Amino acid sequence: MSNVRDRVSVWAWVPHALTLGNLFCGCLGVVGVLNGGEDWGAACILVAAVLDLADGAVARALGVESPLGKELDSLADVVSFGVLPGAMAFGYARGLLPAFGASPWPLPSHGFWPFEAIPSGTESWWLLCFAAIPLASALRLALFNANNNQSRRFVGMPTPAHALWWYSFLQALPSWPMDWVLHLKAWHLGLAALTSAACMLLPVPALSLKYQPGQVRSNRATLLTLSCVLIAVGLAQWTGLWLVLLLYLPYSWCMVRFYLRDS
């Protein structure tokens, strides 16, 4: 019996290793963004998302799902899909300010705040809004762990989908009309951060893209969702992915309300 238990514990470390890889990507991405490597941070989010999908699939395939894996996954997601996208959005918004690297409040140069101070009364106060992304992500993941009824459907936008929303948005910006991009202000992104963070906490059903044995309608909805994603990405690249994720919650509500209500 002990040998069987030991084998199970060894195989359990396979998905744990993938989850730790997710966390490692998040840490690398944050370091990159703080050193001006926004592209590096974006790549780390994408790799972390792949590892996040893989760890759960591998755990189910090996039959080693555990409370430890669930908690470890949430801890990794806070960094990779909470802190990292918040830092990316913060960095992009800070670059839109008159003085790059400005603090959100006026302080003497070389004081407590590690960036140069700017005059008060500017839109730099909006930089504080980006803290809502990691804060809401942490709360969303805690609510997920405390609710055992989210195996088939989520409540609110999942943190990986939210992180990919910001990832696709920032990746799509260079392909948008330059007149629109030049009119983009830091407070626009700050307002978007508050809104997107609230979407993670809304009591709205959201589709889970996991395969559900015996749930024909749920699996059809998953297949339809993935088909829409592939078509949108094929037609409009990053803009297509951003639009699909923008419609994720209303689309999920319609599917649950009118198609999956009896499942």
CSV table of C-alpha atoms in Angstrom, one decimal:
chain,number,residue,atom,x,y,z
A,1,MET,CA,0.0,0.0,0.0
A,2,SER,CA,2.8,2.4,0.8
A,3,ASN,CA,4.5,1.8,-2.5
A,4,VAL,CA,1.2,2.7,-4.3
A,5,ARG,CA,0.9,5.8,-2.2
A,6,ASP,CA,4.6,6.8,-3.1
A,7,ARG,CA,4.0,6.3,-6.8
A,8,VAL,CA,0.9,8.5,-6.6
A,9,SER,CA,2.8,11.2,-4.8
A,10,VAL,CA,5.6,11.1,-7.4
A,11,TRP,CA,3.2,11.4,-10.3
A,12,ALA,CA,1.4,14.3,-8.5
A,13,TRP,CA,4.6,16.4,-8.8
A,14,VAL,CA,4.3,16.4,-12.6
A,15,PRO,CA,1.3,18.9,-12.6
A,16,HIS,CA,2.9,20.6,-9.7
A,17,ALA,CA,6.0,21.2,-11.7
A,18,LEU,CA,3.9,22.7,-14.5
A,19,THR,CA,2.2,25.0,-12.0
A,20,LEU,CA,5.6,26.1,-10.7
A,21,GLY,CA,6.6,26.8,-14.3
A,22,ASN,CA,3.6,29.0,-14.5
A,23,LEU,CA,4.7,30.9,-11.4
A,24,PHE,CA,8.3,31.1,-12.7
A,25,CYS,CA,7.0,32.7,-16.0
A,26,GLY,CA,5.0,35.2,-14.0
A,27,CYS,CA,8.1,36.2,-11.9
A,28,LEU,CA,10.2,36.5,-15.0
A,29,GLY,CA,7.6,38.6,-16.7
A,30,VAL,CA,7.3,41.0,-13.8
A,31,VAL,CA,11.0,41.5,-13.7
A,32,GLY,CA,11.1,42.1,-17.5
A,33,VAL,CA,8.3,44.6,-17.4
A,34,LEU,CA,9.9,46.6,-14.5
A,35,ASN,CA,13.1,46.8,-16.6
A,36,GLY,CA,11.2,48.1,-19.7
A,37,GLY,CA,10.7,44.7,-21.4
A,38,GLU,CA,6.9,44.8,-22.2
A,39,ASP,CA,7.3,42.3,-25.0
A,40,TRP,CA,9.1,39.9,-22.6
A,41,GLY,CA,6.3,40.3,-20.1
A,42,ALA,CA,3.7,39.6,-22.8
A,43,ALA,CA,5.5,36.4,-23.9
A,44,CYS,CA,5.6,35.2,-20.3
A,45,ILE,CA,1.8,35.6,-19.9
A,46,LEU,CA,1.3,33.5,-23.0
A,47,VAL,CA,3.6,30.7,-21.8
A,48,ALA,CA,2.1,30.9,-18.3
A,49,ALA,CA,-1.4,30.5,-19.9
A,50,VAL,CA,-0.3,27.4,-21.7
A,51,LEU,CA,1.2,25.9,-18.6
A,52,ASP,CA,-2.0,26.8,-16.6
A,53,LEU,CA,-4.1,24.8,-19.1
A,54,ALA,CA,-1.6,21.9,-19.1
A,55,ASP,CA,-1.3,21.4,-15.3
A,56,GLY,CA,-5.0,20.8,-14.8
A,57,ALA,CA,-5.2,18.5,-17.9
A,58,VAL,CA,-2.2,16.5,-16.8
A,59,ALA,CA,-3.5,16.2,-13.2
A,60,ARG,CA,-6.9,14.8,-14.4
A,61,ALA,CA,-5.2,12.5,-16.9
A,62,LEU,CA,-2.9,11.0,-14.2
A,63,GLY,CA,-5.7,11.0,-11.6
A,64,VAL,CA,-3.7,13.1,-9.1
A,65,GLU,CA,-5.9,16.1,-8.6
A,66,SER,CA,-5.5,17.4,-5.0
A,67,PRO,CA,-6.2,20.3,-2.7
A,68,LEU,CA,-2.5,21.1,-2.8
A,69,GLY,CA,-2.5,21.5,-6.6
A,70,LYS,CA,-5.6,23.7,-6.4
A,71,GLU,CA,-4.0,26.0,-3.9
A,72,LEU,CA,-0.7,26.1,-5.7
A,73,ASP,CA,-2.4,26.9,-9.0
A,74,SER,CA,-4.2,29.8,-7.4
A,75,LEU,CA,-1.0,31.2,-5.9
A,76,ALA,CA,0.8,31.0,-9.3
A,77,ASP,CA,-2.2,32.6,-11.0
A,78,VAL,CA,-2.1,35.6,-8.7
A,79,VAL,CA,1.4,36.4,-10.0
A,80,SER,CA,1.1,35.4,-13.6
A,81,PHE,CA,-2.4,36.6,-14.3
A,82,GLY,CA,-2.7,39.3,-11.6
A,83,VAL,CA,0.5,41.1,-10.8
A,84,LEU,CA,2.0,40.6,-14.3
A,85,PRO,CA,-0.8,42.0,-16.4
A,86,GLY,CA,-1.3,44.8,-13.9
A,87,ALA,CA,2.4,45.7,-14.3
A,88,MET,CA,2.2,45.6,-18.1
A,89,ALA,CA,-0.9,47.9,-18.1
A,90,PHE,CA,0.8,50.2,-15.6
A,91,GLY,CA,4.0,50.4,-17.7
A,92,TYR,CA,2.1,51.2,-20.9
A,93,ALA,CA,-0.1,53.9,-19.2
A,94,ARG,CA,3.0,55.4,-17.5
A,95,GLY,CA,4.5,55.8,-21.0
A,96,LEU,CA,1.5,57.9,-22.0
A,97,LEU,CA,2.2,60.5,-19.3
A,98,PRO,CA,4.1,63.7,-20.1
A,99,ALA,CA,7.1,62.5,-18.1
A,100,PHE,CA,7.8,58.8,-18.3
A,101,GLY,CA,8.4,57.3,-14.9
A,102,ALA,CA,6.3,59.9,-13.0
A,103,SER,CA,5.0,59.2,-9.6
A,104,PRO,CA,1.2,59.2,-8.9
A,105,TRP,CA,1.7,62.0,-6.4
A,106,PRO,CA,4.2,65.0,-6.3
A,107,LEU,CA,7.2,64.1,-4.2
A,108,PRO,CA,10.7,65.6,-4.1
A,109,SER,CA,13.1,64.0,-6.5
A,110,HIS,CA,15.2,61.2,-5.0
A,111,GLY,CA,12.7,61.0,-2.1
A,112,PHE,CA,10.7,58.0,-1.0
A,113,TRP,CA,9.1,57.3,-4.3
A,114,PRO,CA,11.7,55.8,-6.7
A,115,PHE,CA,10.5,57.8,-9.8
A,116,GLU,CA,10.8,61.5,-10.7
A,117,ALA,CA,8.0,63.7,-9.4
A,118,ILE,CA,5.6,65.6,-11.6
A,119,PRO,CA,3.3,68.6,-10.9
A,120,SER,CA,0.1,67.8,-9.1
A,121,GLY,CA,-3.2,68.0,-10.9
A,122,THR,CA,-2.2,65.6,-13.7
A,123,GLU,CA,-3.8,62.3,-14.8
A,124,SER,CA,-0.9,60.4,-13.1
A,125,TRP,CA,-3.3,59.6,-10.2
A,126,TRP,CA,-4.9,57.1,-12.6
A,127,LEU,CA,-1.8,54.9,-12.2
A,128,LEU,CA,-3.2,53.9,-8.8
A,129,CYS,CA,-6.1,52.2,-10.6
A,130,PHE,CA,-3.8,49.4,-11.9
A,131,ALA,CA,-3.5,48.0,-8.4
A,132,ALA,CA,-7.1,46.8,-8.9
A,133,ILE,CA,-6.0,44.1,-11.3
A,134,PRO,CA,-3.8,42.1,-8.9
A,135,LEU,CA,-6.2,42.8,-6.0
A,136,ALA,CA,-9.3,41.7,-7.8
A,137,SER,CA,-7.4,38.7,-9.2
A,138,ALA,CA,-6.4,37.5,-5.7
A,139,LEU,CA,-10.0,38.0,-4.4
A,140,ARG,CA,-11.4,36.2,-7.5
A,141,LEU,CA,-9.1,33.2,-6.9
A,142,ALA,CA,-9.9,33.0,-3.2
A,143,LEU,CA,-13.6,33.0,-4.0
A,144,PHE,CA,-13.0,30.3,-6.6
A,145,ASN,CA,-11.2,28.1,-4.0
A,146,ALA,CA,-14.0,28.7,-1.4
A,147,ASN,CA,-16.7,27.7,-3.9
A,148,ASN,CA,-16.9,24.0,-4.8
A,149,ASN,CA,-19.6,24.6,-7.5
A,150,GLN,CA,-17.3,26.2,-10.1
A,151,SER,CA,-16.0,22.9,-11.6
A,152,ARG,CA,-18.4,23.1,-14.6
A,153,ARG,CA,-19.0,26.8,-14.8
A,154,PHE,CA,-17.1,29.8,-13.4
A,155,VAL,CA,-18.6,32.9,-11.7
A,156,GLY,CA,-17.1,36.1,-13.1
A,157,MET,CA,-14.3,36.3,-15.7
A,158,PRO,CA,-11.5,33.8,-14.8
A,159,THR,CA,-8.1,35.4,-14.1
A,160,PRO,CA,-6.3,33.7,-17.1
A,161,ALA,CA,-9.0,35.0,-19.5
A,162,HIS,CA,-8.7,38.5,-17.9
A,163,ALA,CA,-4.9,38.4,-18.3
A,164,LEU,CA,-5.2,37.4,-21.9
A,165,TRP,CA,-7.6,40.2,-22.5
A,166,TRP,CA,-5.0,42.7,-21.5
A,167,TYR,CA,-2.3,40.8,-23.4
A,168,SER,CA,-4.3,40.8,-26.6
A,169,PHE,CA,-5.3,44.4,-26.2
A,170,LEU,CA,-1.7,45.6,-25.8
A,171,GLN,CA,-0.5,43.4,-28.6
A,172,ALA,CA,-3.3,44.7,-30.9
A,173,LEU,CA,-2.7,48.4,-30.3
A,174,PRO,CA,0.2,48.8,-32.9
A,175,SER,CA,-2.2,47.5,-35.6
A,176,TRP,CA,-5.0,50.0,-34.8
A,177,PRO,CA,-5.4,53.4,-36.6
A,178,MET,CA,-2.7,55.7,-35.4
A,179,ASP,CA,-5.1,58.6,-34.9
A,180,TRP,CA,-6.9,56.5,-32.3
A,181,VAL,CA,-3.7,55.4,-30.6
A,182,LEU,CA,-2.4,58.9,-30.4
A,183,HIS,CA,-5.5,60.0,-28.5
A,184,LEU,CA,-5.2,57.2,-26.0
A,185,LYS,CA,-4.7,58.7,-22.5
A,186,ALA,CA,-3.4,57.1,-19.2
A,187,TRP,CA,-6.8,57.7,-17.6
A,188,HIS,CA,-8.5,55.7,-20.4
A,189,LEU,CA,-6.4,52.6,-19.4
A,190,GLY,CA,-7.0,53.3,-15.7
A,191,LEU,CA,-10.7,53.3,-16.2
A,192,ALA,CA,-10.4,50.1,-18.3
A,193,ALA,CA,-8.4,48.5,-15.4
A,194,LEU,CA,-11.1,49.3,-12.9
A,195,THR,CA,-13.8,47.9,-15.3
A,196,SER,CA,-12.0,44.7,-16.2
A,197,ALA,CA,-11.1,44.0,-12.5
A,198,ALA,CA,-14.8,44.4,-11.7
A,199,CYS,CA,-15.6,41.8,-14.4
A,200,MET,CA,-13.7,39.2,-12.4
A,201,LEU,CA,-15.9,39.7,-9.4
A,202,LEU,CA,-19.3,40.0,-11.1
A,203,PRO,CA,-21.8,37.3,-10.1
A,204,VAL,CA,-22.3,36.3,-13.8
A,205,PRO,CA,-21.9,32.7,-15.0
A,206,ALA,CA,-18.9,32.1,-17.3
A,207,LEU,CA,-18.3,29.1,-19.4
A,208,SER,CA,-15.5,26.7,-18.5
A,209,LEU,CA,-13.6,25.3,-21.4
A,210,LYS,CA,-12.8,22.0,-19.7
A,211,TYR,CA,-14.1,18.8,-21.1
A,212,GLN,CA,-17.0,17.5,-19.1
A,213,PRO,CA,-17.6,13.7,-19.3
A,214,GLY,CA,-21.2,13.0,-20.1
A,215,GLN,CA,-22.2,16.6,-20.5
A,216,VAL,CA,-23.0,16.8,-24.2
A,217,ARG,CA,-24.3,20.3,-24.3
A,218,SER,CA,-21.5,21.7,-22.2
A,219,ASN,CA,-18.9,20.1,-24.5
A,220,ARG,CA,-20.7,21.4,-27.6
A,221,ALA,CA,-20.6,24.9,-26.0
A,222,THR,CA,-16.9,24.5,-25.4
A,223,LEU,CA,-16.3,23.4,-29.0
A,224,LEU,CA,-18.3,26.3,-30.3
A,225,THR,CA,-16.4,28.8,-28.1
A,226,LEU,CA,-13.0,27.5,-29.2
A,227,SER,CA,-14.2,27.6,-32.9
A,228,CYS,CA,-15.2,31.3,-32.4
A,229,VAL,CA,-11.8,32.0,-30.9
A,230,LEU,CA,-9.9,30.4,-33.8
A,231,ILE,CA,-12.0,32.1,-36.4
A,232,ALA,CA,-11.6,35.5,-34.8
A,233,VAL,CA,-7.9,35.1,-34.4
A,234,GLY,CA,-7.6,33.9,-38.0
A,235,LEU,CA,-9.5,37.0,-39.3
A,236,ALA,CA,-8.2,39.7,-37.0
A,237,GLN,CA,-5.2,38.3,-35.1
A,238,TRP,CA,-4.8,39.9,-31.7
A,239,THR,CA,-7.7,42.3,-32.2
A,240,GLY,CA,-9.9,39.2,-32.9
A,241,LEU,CA,-8.8,37.6,-29.6
A,242,TRP,CA,-9.4,40.8,-27.7
A,243,LEU,CA,-12.9,41.1,-29.1
A,244,VAL,CA,-13.8,37.5,-28.3
A,245,LEU,CA,-12.6,38.0,-24.7
A,246,LEU,CA,-14.5,41.3,-24.5
A,247,LEU,CA,-17.7,39.4,-25.3
A,248,TYR,CA,-16.8,36.4,-23.1
A,249,LEU,CA,-19.1,37.2,-20.2
A,250,PRO,CA,-22.2,38.3,-22.2
A,251,TYR,CA,-21.7,35.3,-24.5
A,252,SER,CA,-21.4,33.0,-21.4
A,253,TRP,CA,-24.6,34.5,-19.9
A,254,CYS,CA,-26.5,33.9,-23.1
A,255,MET,CA,-25.3,30.3,-23.4
A,256,VAL,CA,-26.1,29.4,-19.8
A,257,ARG,CA,-29.4,31.2,-19.9
A,258,PHE,CA,-30.8,29.8,-23.1
A,259,TYR,CA,-28.8,26.7,-24.0
A,260,LEU,CA,-27.3,25.2,-20.9
A,261,ARG,CA,-30.1,26.0,-18.4
A,262,ASP,CA,-31.3,22.4,-18.2
A,263,SER,CA,-27.8,20.8,-18.2
